Amino acid sequence: MTGNRVRIEAIRAVEAHVPPALSIDESETPGEIFGDNVFNIAVMQKRLPKSVFKSVVATIERGAPLDPLVADAVAAAMKDWALEKGATHYAHVFYPLTGLTAEKHDSFLEPQGDGSALAEFAGKTLIQGEPDASSFPNGGLRNTFEARGYTGWDVTSPAYVLENPNGNTLCIPTVFVSMTGEALDHKTPLLRSQQVMGKHARRILELFGHENPAPVVSFCGPEQEYFLVDRHFFLARPDLLNAGRTLFGAKPPKGQEFDDHYFGAIPERVLGFMIDTERELFKLGIPAKTRHNEVAPGQFEVAPMFERGNVAADHQQLLMTTFKTVAKRHGMECLFHEKPFNGVNGSGKHVNFSIGNGELGSLLVPGDTPHDNAQFLVFCAAVIRAVHMHAGLLRASVASATNDHRLGANEAPPAIISIFLGDQLADVFEQIAKGAATSSKGKGTLIIGADTLPVLPTDPGDRNRTSPFAFTGNRFEFRAPGSMQTVSVPMVTLNTIMAESLDYIATELETAVAGGTSFDTAVQNLLTAIITDHGTIVFNGDGYSDMWQQEAATRGLPNLRTTLDALPELITDSSIALFEKYGVFNGREMHSRYEVGLEQYALTIGVEARLTLEIGSTIVEPAAMRYQTEVAQNVVALTSAGFPTDTDVLKQVSAPLTDLRAALAALTEALAQHPGESAYDEAKHARDSLLPAMAAVRAAADTLESVVADDLWPLPTYQELLYVL
């Protein structure tokens, strides 16, 4: 079966598909099932001895050192709880530098001498595991023959039971480090960075008169964009199957130009998938809050409520796994690639960032009169200073071969990092720059004009979707992260640069007060200095305009267009000194991240290039040749019969077919080239040679798609992928 017949059968299968019936107890509310499969504080309080419970909670909520003596009691309670939930195995779950989740399952059963077996799970097993570390990316931290790595229990992220039709598993979030203690994962630096950021935030709170404030942590609310396609079409596209994005595909007659998909009615099949995923997420304690259609056809979004950064990062990984699993149940494939369809809106993962604690809430809430809220202004100024001084690091934190397809404006933020404050805060800081802030723009009201409609309060400033780092009322929204990446990487960077900025501010204020300056005067002087020195990072205009590119250059803001431009920011002397000073990374760990970033970039594009060559040579070219033969035979037959013939139709296929063959030959040559020995050479070759060669193949193939008879075109088209759900 070839060509259109494949697609017709796929469409019939879509129409015949019946979503699986869910075994839902209708008497259960979302609140009743929320956290049902999580070994959370409420469960621990019921199952642990009081002294053990207090010790564990002190570690979770106040950052106290973990007492290893409590491990046996926790392990026993966790095992009994998991067995009651149907678990047969346990797994230390960690997050290596692949950006994916890793786990090794072990059975609870331990053979006894009499031939029987008992369920065992000791404290030492809970605390530490030893997976093979040789086969994970490490960027030169380990030799390939050095295999030992350790996982360590992260008590601040709750264990959970992951359900599977074939058996449940107790999952224990862990860090993953080498034998030398260096981080081989994303969780370890996240915990380090959060701790040091909290330390310096507390110094500032103490200056504002808060006695023994609760630990300050970073909070994260990551929005997740994704595409859904029918699985029959997905399996018929080798590029989607292997690369996660379409390497070929002509623009459909109708795309997103009508703006009719965004916030539109959710298709019934998709809504069934969403309801199913939300139920699974709720059981795992993941606070999914919002669901809606996104801009592009076939694109959707889910947004959770804020959580501690570490837990939010773990939940994000679990959310993506859950979405993939549930989509298959519904006969669909969930795509997290940043740009699965060329010419169609890409997908991001906006990281909403704030800091605070349980006593004071978010420290980035301005209140109704932010000009009077000195504490807020100090923490907001810390963000402004941090982003300005370390914009290159923020750009590097979202750098990847996949995210390069969407960054750069028109659908995602530009590669230039800037801050949007909104009218109210921009006005306050302008006043501060001139001496002192004495007023704040207030909220307004919106009278719609129909008596039956209420008067609506309006915010004192609009939003700016073109800004990569925008203040949105009580948090900053980092819009540049890609939909496929872990939020841990930008969170590590944000925590660390905030630690440096808060440290600077605390030291300046402490020094000024010790020198006899009043605290209020010291705060005013500090705010004026920060906005004067770092105000160039604030831009409230259109980040998509060409004028901003020029203006940003005059302001001295870096424009790191590609991953290869951004990654060197990781290994500058100042970056290494920053991360070493605050104990988040040492120099070797920084270089390892740089090397892994280059390697992943080159590997990603290398796979795509080989796929382009394979699909172009074995699928696209043969289909075009078959059509060319049909057209040629038709021309000959008509000519022999004495009918006038138009050979232009033959040229329409022969010209792009010639272009395709030339492009495939050039791509073959580019793949055969030896770029050099270093990871940078490999990555540069991928960017400068492979990507242009792939683009030439695609251009010829997409032209052929528009002229080859539909019954001979073998690949499901954009029209089918995006609209048949």
XYZ file of C-alpha atoms in Angstrom:
725
model
C 0.000 0.000 0.000
C 1.541 3.300 -1.051
C 0.766 6.955 -1.378
C -2.719 8.222 -0.709
C -4.041 4.773 0.122
C -1.871 4.757 3.239
C -3.300 8.095 4.295
C -6.882 7.096 3.476
C -6.545 4.024 5.656
C -5.056 6.178 8.413
C -7.982 8.610 8.224
C -10.441 5.708 8.381
C -8.607 4.391 11.435
C -8.853 7.825 13.072
C -12.583 7.999 12.404
C -13.097 4.484 13.743
C -11.018 5.071 16.853
C -12.935 4.922 20.117
C -11.108 6.344 23.144
C -10.640 3.801 25.913
C -13.314 3.708 28.551
C -11.977 5.078 31.824
C -12.588 3.200 35.033
C -13.560 6.335 36.922
C -15.388 6.279 40.207
C -17.820 9.140 39.599
C -18.228 9.610 43.341
C -14.574 10.688 43.598
C -13.851 14.376 43.184
C -10.509 15.740 41.911
C -9.797 16.882 45.454
C -10.240 13.357 46.787
C -7.841 11.779 44.311
C -5.285 14.593 44.399
C -2.001 13.202 45.737
C -3.512 9.749 46.181
C -0.339 8.095 44.867
C 2.102 10.411 46.643
C 4.023 9.685 49.847
C 3.431 13.243 50.975
C 3.538 14.974 54.348
C -0.028 13.944 55.192
C 0.803 10.263 54.576
C 4.044 10.517 56.533
C 2.272 12.079 59.487
C -0.025 9.059 59.687
C 2.665 6.418 59.217
C 5.877 7.716 60.816
C 6.789 7.937 64.503
C 6.325 11.503 65.725
C 10.044 12.180 66.203
C 10.885 10.838 62.750
C 8.090 12.841 61.165
C 9.278 16.065 62.805
C 12.828 15.429 61.625
C 11.767 14.821 58.019
C 9.456 17.854 57.949
C 12.245 20.038 59.334
C 14.380 19.002 56.375
C 11.604 19.550 53.830
C 10.238 22.836 55.124
C 13.164 24.520 56.846
C 16.145 23.041 55.043
C 17.562 21.294 58.106
C 20.228 18.648 57.418
C 18.747 15.203 56.853
C 19.266 12.931 59.860
C 20.400 9.577 58.419
C 19.036 7.792 61.518
C 15.461 8.372 60.314
C 16.018 6.519 57.042
C 15.092 3.037 58.275
C 11.775 4.207 59.709
C 10.912 6.158 56.559
C 11.921 3.258 54.316
C 9.755 0.801 56.239
C 6.723 3.087 56.141
C 7.297 3.904 52.464
C 7.580 0.204 51.588
C 4.371 -0.739 53.416
C 2.494 2.140 51.798
C 3.799 1.248 48.322
C 2.927 -2.443 48.720
C -0.609 -1.446 49.698
C -0.709 0.549 46.466
C 0.203 -2.539 44.471
C 3.882 -1.747 43.931
C 6.168 -4.681 43.247
C 9.370 -2.696 42.546
C 11.072 0.514 43.574
C 13.175 2.853 41.458
C 15.533 5.716 42.126
C 14.426 8.312 39.557
C 17.045 10.810 38.385
C 17.562 13.366 35.650
C 20.809 12.928 33.707
C 22.218 15.435 31.238
C 20.167 13.901 28.436
C 17.325 16.085 29.706
C 15.167 12.975 30.062
C 14.193 10.866 33.059
C 16.214 7.791 34.041
C 15.342 4.975 36.421
C 16.418 1.463 37.394
C 13.780 -0.853 38.874
C 14.530 -3.295 41.689
C 12.128 -5.762 43.257
C 11.118 -5.464 46.884
C 11.437 -9.254 47.216
C 14.548 -10.660 48.875
C 15.091 -14.482 48.691
C 15.353 -16.268 52.053
C 17.385 -19.337 52.871
C 14.321 -21.582 53.068
C 13.294 -20.834 49.500
C 10.751 -18.166 50.404
C 11.020 -14.419 49.850
C 10.255 -11.350 51.956
C 9.580 -7.775 50.927
C 12.566 -5.732 52.095
C 13.485 -2.063 51.746
C 16.162 -0.756 54.086
C 17.085 2.795 54.942
C 20.452 2.512 53.215
C 18.647 1.424 50.037
C 16.346 4.427 50.265
C 19.203 6.864 50.749
C 21.643 5.630 48.122
C 21.664 3.708 44.864
C 24.426 2.896 42.413
C 23.438 3.007 38.728
C 26.063 2.661 36.015
C 27.245 6.182 35.188
C 29.379 5.354 32.157
C 26.621 5.539 29.546
C 25.221 8.967 30.414
C 26.528 12.282 29.030
C 29.170 13.736 31.339
C 31.136 16.207 29.220
C 34.496 14.767 30.234
C 33.848 14.467 33.975
C 34.358 10.689 33.763
C 36.261 8.351 31.486
C 34.082 5.833 29.680
C 35.735 2.989 31.598
C 34.875 4.619 34.945
C 31.348 3.466 35.630
C 30.545 4.229 39.247
C 27.840 6.772 39.955
C 25.558 7.331 42.936
C 21.941 8.332 43.355
C 20.962 10.044 46.603
C 17.470 10.429 48.033
C 16.006 13.920 47.681
C 13.667 14.098 50.670
C 12.330 17.502 49.538
C 10.613 15.932 46.520
C 7.993 13.351 47.536
C 8.116 9.718 46.444
C 5.178 8.424 44.465
C 3.712 5.253 43.015
C 3.594 5.140 39.235
C 0.757 2.991 37.982
C 1.105 0.618 35.063
C -1.310 -2.058 33.817
C 1.450 -4.622 34.358
C 2.448 -3.562 37.868
C 3.082 -0.454 39.943
C 6.441 1.030 40.939
C 7.525 3.111 43.917
C 9.485 6.040 42.438
C 11.977 7.908 44.626
C 13.325 11.231 43.303
C 17.098 11.355 43.647
C 20.195 13.276 42.684
C 22.812 11.645 40.452
C 26.503 12.310 41.089
C 29.831 10.808 40.148
C 32.152 9.048 42.570
C 33.940 12.401 42.974
C 30.692 14.111 44.048
C 30.372 16.127 40.840
C 26.888 16.567 39.415
C 25.904 14.297 36.547
C 22.317 15.516 36.632
C 20.072 18.585 36.699
C 18.632 18.138 40.203
C 21.895 18.481 42.161
C 22.709 22.011 40.899
C 19.065 23.008 41.286
C 19.134 22.114 44.976
C 22.502 23.821 45.434
C 21.352 27.007 43.680
C 18.079 27.203 45.557
C 19.879 26.880 48.874
C 22.367 29.654 48.189
C 19.725 31.977 46.736
C 17.619 31.495 49.851
C 20.579 32.252 52.092
C 21.124 35.736 50.656
C 17.406 36.493 50.335
C 17.075 35.910 54.085
C 19.850 38.446 54.722
C 17.746 41.094 52.998
C 14.593 40.098 54.861
C 16.461 40.411 58.139
C 17.541 43.928 57.132
C 13.861 44.745 56.649
C 13.183 43.654 60.230
C 11.961 40.081 59.770
C 13.355 38.039 62.662
C 14.415 34.512 61.801
C 12.406 34.408 58.540
C 11.439 31.058 57.082
C 13.733 29.775 54.334
C 13.236 31.556 51.022
C 12.857 29.303 47.998
C 12.235 29.848 44.317
C 8.876 28.946 42.860
C 8.177 27.809 39.347
C 4.999 27.545 37.302
C 5.997 26.118 33.912
C 3.441 26.381 31.112
C 3.695 23.459 28.689
C 2.809 23.737 24.999
C 2.506 20.622 22.868
C 1.046 19.174 19.667
C -1.168 16.138 19.262
C -1.224 14.112 16.039
C -2.958 10.872 15.239
C -0.619 7.976 15.863
C -1.314 6.375 12.473
C 0.091 9.463 10.761
C 2.926 9.694 13.266
C 4.111 6.159 12.510
C 3.969 6.909 8.775
C 6.431 9.801 9.199
C 9.990 8.540 9.837
C 11.074 12.094 10.606
C 8.522 12.542 13.401
C 9.278 9.065 14.703
C 13.049 9.585 14.899
C 13.603 13.343 15.142
C 10.395 14.595 16.730
C 9.853 17.122 13.928
C 8.893 17.055 10.257
C 11.919 17.439 8.005
C 9.607 17.680 4.995
C 6.174 19.170 4.485
C 4.634 21.815 2.261
C 2.560 24.564 3.820
C -1.130 23.553 3.952
C -3.801 25.662 2.220
C -5.055 26.708 5.649
C -2.706 27.238 8.543
C -3.151 29.485 11.573
C -3.743 32.730 9.708
C -7.413 32.922 10.738
C -6.471 32.909 14.444
C -9.409 30.563 14.925
C -7.717 27.834 16.930
C -6.397 29.834 19.897
C -8.745 29.340 22.866
C -11.208 27.672 20.506
C -13.522 24.816 21.428
C -11.396 21.821 22.398
C -12.027 18.833 20.069
C -13.913 16.028 21.799
C -11.155 13.479 21.344
C -8.531 15.898 22.667
C -10.704 16.838 25.633
C -10.986 13.145 26.494
C -7.190 12.948 26.457
C -6.926 16.049 28.643
C -9.387 14.728 31.208
C -7.520 11.433 31.316
C -4.131 13.106 31.767
C -5.420 15.440 34.445
C -6.744 12.526 36.451
C -3.336 10.835 36.283
C -1.580 14.103 37.162
C -3.876 14.733 40.117
C -3.129 11.284 41.538
C 0.576 12.158 41.336
C 0.047 15.467 43.117
C 0.729 17.578 40.015
C -1.504 20.690 40.202
C -2.616 21.006 36.573
C -4.770 24.123 36.486
C -5.393 25.382 32.955
C -5.962 23.699 29.581
C -6.717 25.306 26.219
C -6.114 25.308 22.484
C -2.914 27.104 21.493
C -2.284 29.218 18.391
C -1.568 26.516 15.819
C -3.969 23.805 14.675
C -3.247 20.660 16.641
C -1.446 22.647 19.364
C -2.527 22.832 23.007
C -1.293 24.015 26.401
C -1.435 22.935 30.019
C -0.391 25.154 32.916
C 0.074 24.089 36.542
C -0.065 26.097 39.728
C 3.182 27.341 41.294
C 5.330 24.922 43.280
C 8.787 24.959 44.809
C 11.297 24.996 41.980
C 12.704 21.553 42.723
C 9.294 19.881 42.920
C 8.047 21.800 39.876
C 11.002 20.540 37.843
C 10.349 16.940 38.894
C 6.657 17.313 38.151
C 7.407 18.757 34.720
C 9.401 15.669 33.767
C 6.623 13.456 35.097
C 3.987 15.489 33.257
C 5.714 14.980 29.915
C 6.011 11.239 30.541
C 2.338 11.065 31.514
C 1.237 12.998 28.424
C 3.192 10.662 26.147
C 1.715 7.577 27.806
C -1.888 8.755 27.877
C -1.753 10.059 24.296
C -0.971 6.551 23.079
C -4.044 5.220 24.898
C -6.103 7.650 22.863
C -4.443 6.689 19.576
C -2.426 9.894 19.417
C 1.176 10.992 19.762
C 2.142 13.949 21.934
C 4.915 16.077 20.380
C 7.063 18.256 22.634
C 9.545 19.343 19.962
C 9.909 23.114 19.821
C 9.171 23.201 16.077
C 7.540 20.022 14.801
C 5.981 21.796 11.803
C 7.764 24.340 9.644
C 5.852 27.574 9.142
C 3.545 26.783 12.053
C 3.733 28.201 15.570
C 6.341 26.442 17.697
C 6.035 25.320 21.299
C 7.639 26.848 24.363
C 7.660 26.160 28.070
C 7.274 29.507 29.787
C 8.930 29.425 33.198
C 7.052 31.655 35.643
C 9.600 32.498 38.332
C 9.191 33.986 41.791
C 10.797 33.730 45.216
C 9.258 33.709 48.655
C 8.409 31.652 51.732
C 5.405 30.353 53.602
C 5.258 33.307 55.968
C 5.493 36.210 53.531
C 4.302 34.617 50.308
C 5.847 35.844 47.072
C 8.426 38.589 47.497
C 7.598 39.857 44.002
C 4.090 41.118 44.775
C 4.129 44.924 44.300
C 0.883 45.723 46.071
C -1.389 48.574 45.026
C 1.290 51.224 45.627
C 4.647 49.705 44.681
C 6.433 53.039 45.093
C 5.829 52.633 48.856
C 6.779 48.946 48.925
C 10.533 49.183 49.495
C 10.946 45.464 50.125
C 9.345 44.578 46.795
C 11.396 47.213 44.969
C 14.631 45.794 46.367
C 13.828 42.261 45.236
C 12.586 43.513 41.869
C 15.787 45.542 41.463
C 17.750 42.384 42.234
C 16.050 40.697 39.269
C 16.793 43.657 36.977
C 20.446 43.689 37.967
C 20.802 39.902 37.699
C 19.266 39.668 34.235
C 21.307 42.592 32.913
C 24.604 41.302 34.240
C 24.026 37.695 33.192
C 21.828 37.901 30.086
C 24.258 35.670 28.197
C 23.920 32.916 30.795
C 20.133 33.097 30.614
C 20.294 32.749 26.840
C 22.673 29.790 27.210
C 20.257 28.122 29.648
C 17.700 27.704 26.845
C 20.132 26.928 24.029
C 19.573 23.767 21.990
C 19.360 22.670 18.381
C 15.605 22.254 18.748
C 14.925 25.593 20.445
C 16.930 27.434 17.782
C 14.023 26.808 15.402
C 11.633 29.038 17.357
C 13.739 31.683 19.109
C 14.360 34.910 17.292
C 10.953 36.628 17.193
C 7.730 36.305 15.188
C 6.453 33.457 17.375
C 8.847 33.367 20.317
C 10.978 35.921 22.140
C 14.023 37.304 20.383
C 17.423 35.903 21.241
C 18.117 39.253 22.918
C 17.339 39.005 26.624
C 15.445 42.016 27.967
C 12.957 42.733 30.762
C 9.403 44.021 30.418
C 8.186 45.792 33.561
C 4.863 47.208 32.423
C 3.711 50.800 32.636
C 3.301 50.949 36.406
C 6.687 49.554 37.425
C 8.529 51.251 34.565
C 7.142 54.576 35.798
C 8.151 53.834 39.406
C 11.725 52.956 38.451
C 11.957 56.015 36.208
C 11.040 58.108 39.241
C 13.661 56.275 41.300
C 16.312 56.983 38.666
C 15.504 60.684 39.000
C 15.688 60.683 42.776
C 12.690 59.133 44.514
C 9.394 57.482 43.649
C 6.386 59.343 45.019
C 3.449 57.790 43.167
C 2.212 54.688 41.376
C -0.212 54.410 38.505
C -3.374 52.879 39.883
C -5.734 50.292 38.537
C -8.493 51.479 36.269
C -11.973 50.322 35.374
C -13.357 49.151 32.081
C -16.935 50.089 31.249
C -18.018 47.812 28.416
C -21.180 49.692 27.495
C -23.876 47.118 28.177
C -25.822 47.653 31.401
C -26.067 43.932 32.063
C -22.286 43.553 32.099
C -20.198 44.332 35.183
C -17.617 47.091 35.412
C -14.262 45.324 35.135
C -11.125 46.367 37.036
C -8.085 46.738 34.799
C -4.425 46.271 35.659
C -2.167 49.329 35.647
C -0.151 47.876 32.760
C -0.565 45.636 29.740
C 1.313 42.411 29.014
C 4.030 42.017 26.398
C 4.198 38.656 24.642
C 7.317 39.678 22.684
C 9.458 40.028 25.802
C 11.655 37.100 26.852
C 11.521 38.101 30.538
C 8.307 39.852 31.489
C 6.827 40.950 34.806
C 3.237 39.693 34.950
C 1.875 41.034 38.221
C 3.481 38.856 40.904
C 6.242 37.011 39.071
C 8.557 37.148 36.084
C 7.754 35.002 33.076
C 10.817 33.645 31.271
C 9.348 32.953 27.829
C 12.452 31.649 26.075
C 12.702 28.029 27.374
C 11.778 25.378 24.834
C 8.899 22.977 25.241
C 11.121 19.892 25.272
C 13.741 20.984 27.802
C 13.835 20.483 31.543
C 13.000 23.612 33.523
C 15.863 22.761 35.894
C 18.476 24.414 33.674
C 16.917 27.902 33.509
C 15.929 27.591 37.177
C 19.541 26.853 38.165
C 20.678 29.910 36.246
C 17.954 32.138 37.688
C 18.648 30.991 41.249
C 22.393 31.512 40.888
C 22.297 34.957 39.305
C 19.706 35.972 41.890
C 21.990 34.705 44.650
C 24.771 36.922 43.327
C 22.496 39.934 43.011
C 20.915 39.459 46.448
C 24.365 38.970 47.971
C 25.509 42.237 46.389
C 22.442 44.123 47.607
C 22.613 42.711 51.136
C 26.309 43.595 51.388
C 25.746 47.139 50.089
C 22.927 47.760 52.562
C 24.785 46.207 55.495
C 27.872 48.293 54.724
C 25.890 51.504 54.356
C 23.969 51.008 57.600
C 27.144 50.071 59.465
C 28.668 53.311 58.186
C 25.894 55.400 59.720
C 23.516 55.797 56.775
C 19.872 55.310 57.627
C 18.327 52.168 56.219
C 15.727 54.071 54.169
C 18.393 56.299 52.633
C 20.593 53.289 51.912
C 17.708 51.571 50.114
C 16.931 54.684 48.063
C 20.578 55.145 47.063
C 20.882 51.486 46.145
C 17.734 51.441 44.004
C 18.822 54.584 42.172
C 22.255 53.107 41.459
C 20.827 49.808 40.197
C 18.285 51.318 37.817
C 20.888 53.804 36.585
C 23.508 51.128 35.929
C 21.215 48.340 34.726
C 18.111 50.061 33.364
C 19.183 49.405 29.778
C 17.886 45.839 30.165
C 14.329 47.189 30.537
C 12.426 47.352 27.246
C 8.661 47.689 27.078
C 8.334 47.882 23.294
C 7.918 45.413 20.438
C 10.632 42.788 20.719
C 9.775 41.475 17.249
C 10.612 44.717 15.437
C 13.790 45.250 13.437
C 14.260 48.533 15.275
C 14.698 46.657 18.556
C 17.554 44.641 17.080
C 19.335 47.900 16.283
C 18.468 49.573 19.568
C 19.588 46.565 21.584
C 22.981 46.755 19.910
C 23.351 50.417 20.894
C 22.435 49.444 24.468
C 25.173 46.806 24.473
C 22.780 43.894 24.942
C 24.051 40.585 23.526
C 22.212 39.054 20.567
C 23.200 35.391 20.704
C 21.279 34.067 17.716
C 22.198 30.387 17.791
C 23.175 27.748 20.308
C 26.785 27.972 19.174
C 26.762 31.691 19.918
C 25.262 31.124 23.367
C 27.055 28.068 24.799
C 30.471 29.764 25.206
C 28.820 31.956 27.842
C 29.010 28.925 30.142
C 32.795 28.844 30.225
C 33.809 32.479 30.424
C 36.015 33.309 33.388
C 33.251 35.386 34.945
C 30.642 32.615 34.587
C 32.874 29.987 36.124
C 33.815 32.353 38.953
C 30.111 33.068 39.592
C 29.045 29.430 39.865
C 32.123 28.442 41.867
C 31.660 31.309 44.331
C 28.139 30.156 45.173
C 28.915 26.443 45.158
C 26.537 25.525 42.343
C 29.136 24.218 39.857
C 32.877 23.919 39.903
C 34.928 24.681 36.807
C 34.936 21.068 35.643
C 31.165 20.850 35.943
C 30.751 24.064 33.940
C 32.994 22.759 31.170
C 31.090 19.466 31.207
C 27.799 21.325 30.584
C 29.420 23.183 27.712
C 30.754 19.988 26.149
C 27.447 18.146 26.590
C 25.599 21.075 25.020
C 27.860 20.986 21.963
C 27.629 17.206 21.696
C 23.832 17.173 21.940
C 23.608 19.955 19.343
C 25.804 18.112 16.840
C 24.112 14.760 17.471
C 20.630 16.215 17.028
C 21.437 17.831 13.694
C 23.451 14.799 12.584
C 20.468 12.502 13.120
C 18.218 14.924 11.243
C 20.683 15.161 8.357
C 20.880 11.394 7.964
C 17.085 11.157 8.170
C 16.756 13.856 5.517
C 19.071 11.920 3.242
C 17.263 8.643 3.861
C 13.733 9.980 3.408
C 14.708 12.117 0.452
C 16.457 9.217 -1.310
C 14.127 6.325 -0.482
C 10.704 7.961 -0.206
C 10.508 11.380 -1.851
C 12.698 10.794 -4.915
C 11.091 7.442 -5.881
C 7.605 8.951 -5.537
C 8.564 11.871 -7.754
C 10.145 9.529 -10.286
C 6.964 7.443 -10.464
C 4.932 10.549 -11.122
C 7.474 11.776 -13.674
C 7.206 8.454 -15.476
C 3.402 8.626 -15.516
C 3.483 12.165 -16.907
C 6.093 11.265 -19.523
C 4.116 8.211 -20.641
C 0.993 10.341 -20.864
C 2.780 12.953 -22.987
C 4.131 10.269 -25.343
C 0.731 8.605 -25.655
C -1.042 11.897 -26.411
C 1.612 12.922 -28.910
C 1.398 9.541 -30.701
C -2.362 9.898 -30.888
C -1.987 13.278 -32.535
C -3.280 15.358 -29.632
C -1.565 18.618 -28.756
C 0.465 18.242 -25.553
C 1.877 20.668 -23.027
C 5.292 19.599 -21.766
C 5.267 22.244 -19.030
C 3.619 19.760 -16.677
C 6.623 17.501 -17.162
C 8.970 20.392 -16.391
C 7.035 21.096 -13.179
C 8.190 17.787 -11.770
C 11.503 17.316 -13.591
C 12.979 20.671 -12.502
C 12.472 20.215 -8.718
C 13.443 16.547 -9.090
C 16.749 17.669 -10.570
C 17.124 20.140 -7.706
C 16.354 17.365 -5.212
C 19.035 15.094 -6.638
C 21.602 17.874 -6.546
C 20.649 18.748 -2.959
C 20.848 15.098 -1.877
C 24.313 14.841 -3.428
C 25.416 17.988 -1.565
C 24.019 16.637 1.703
C 25.810 13.336 1.152
C 29.043 15.236 0.657
C 28.460 17.357 3.767
C 27.835 14.252 5.869
C 31.048 12.689 4.583
C 33.183 15.667 5.573
C 35.395 15.407 8.652
C 34.796 18.654 10.527
C 37.565 18.341 13.108
C 38.334 16.721 16.417
C 36.668 19.018 18.927
C 33.006 19.066 19.955
C 32.844 22.686 18.833
C 34.091 21.743 15.359
C 31.379 19.078 15.113
C 28.702 21.522 16.207
C 29.928 24.263 13.871
C 29.906 21.844 10.945
C 26.353 20.848 11.824
C 25.207 24.474 11.894
C 27.125 25.813 8.910
C 27.109 22.807 6.571
C 24.439 20.266 7.484
C 21.559 22.641 8.223
C 21.860 24.545 4.897
C 22.193 21.265 2.972
C 19.086 19.905 4.697
C 17.189 23.092 3.897
C 18.006 22.714 0.188
C 16.725 19.128 0.170
C 13.555 20.197 1.907
C 12.911 23.091 -0.463
C 13.046 20.780 -3.484
C 10.982 18.070 -1.786
C 8.290 20.492 -0.642
C 8.019 21.831 -4.177
C 7.558 18.284 -5.413
C 4.829 17.679 -2.837
C 2.848 20.515 -4.403
C 3.012 19.016 -7.931
C 3.169 15.228 -7.512
C -0.193 13.457 -7.784
C -1.680 13.004 -4.326
C -2.221 9.275 -4.773
C 1.537 8.866 -5.265
C 2.718 11.079 -2.386
C 3.737 8.674 0.401
C 4.069 10.969 3.440
C 1.089 12.186 5.458
C 0.761 15.891 4.718
C 0.529 18.856 7.065
C -3.156 19.082 6.249
C -3.674 15.583 7.618
C -1.252 15.821 10.529
C -2.656 19.097 11.848
C -6.364 18.735 11.196
C -7.309 15.059 11.434
C -7.806 14.490 15.155
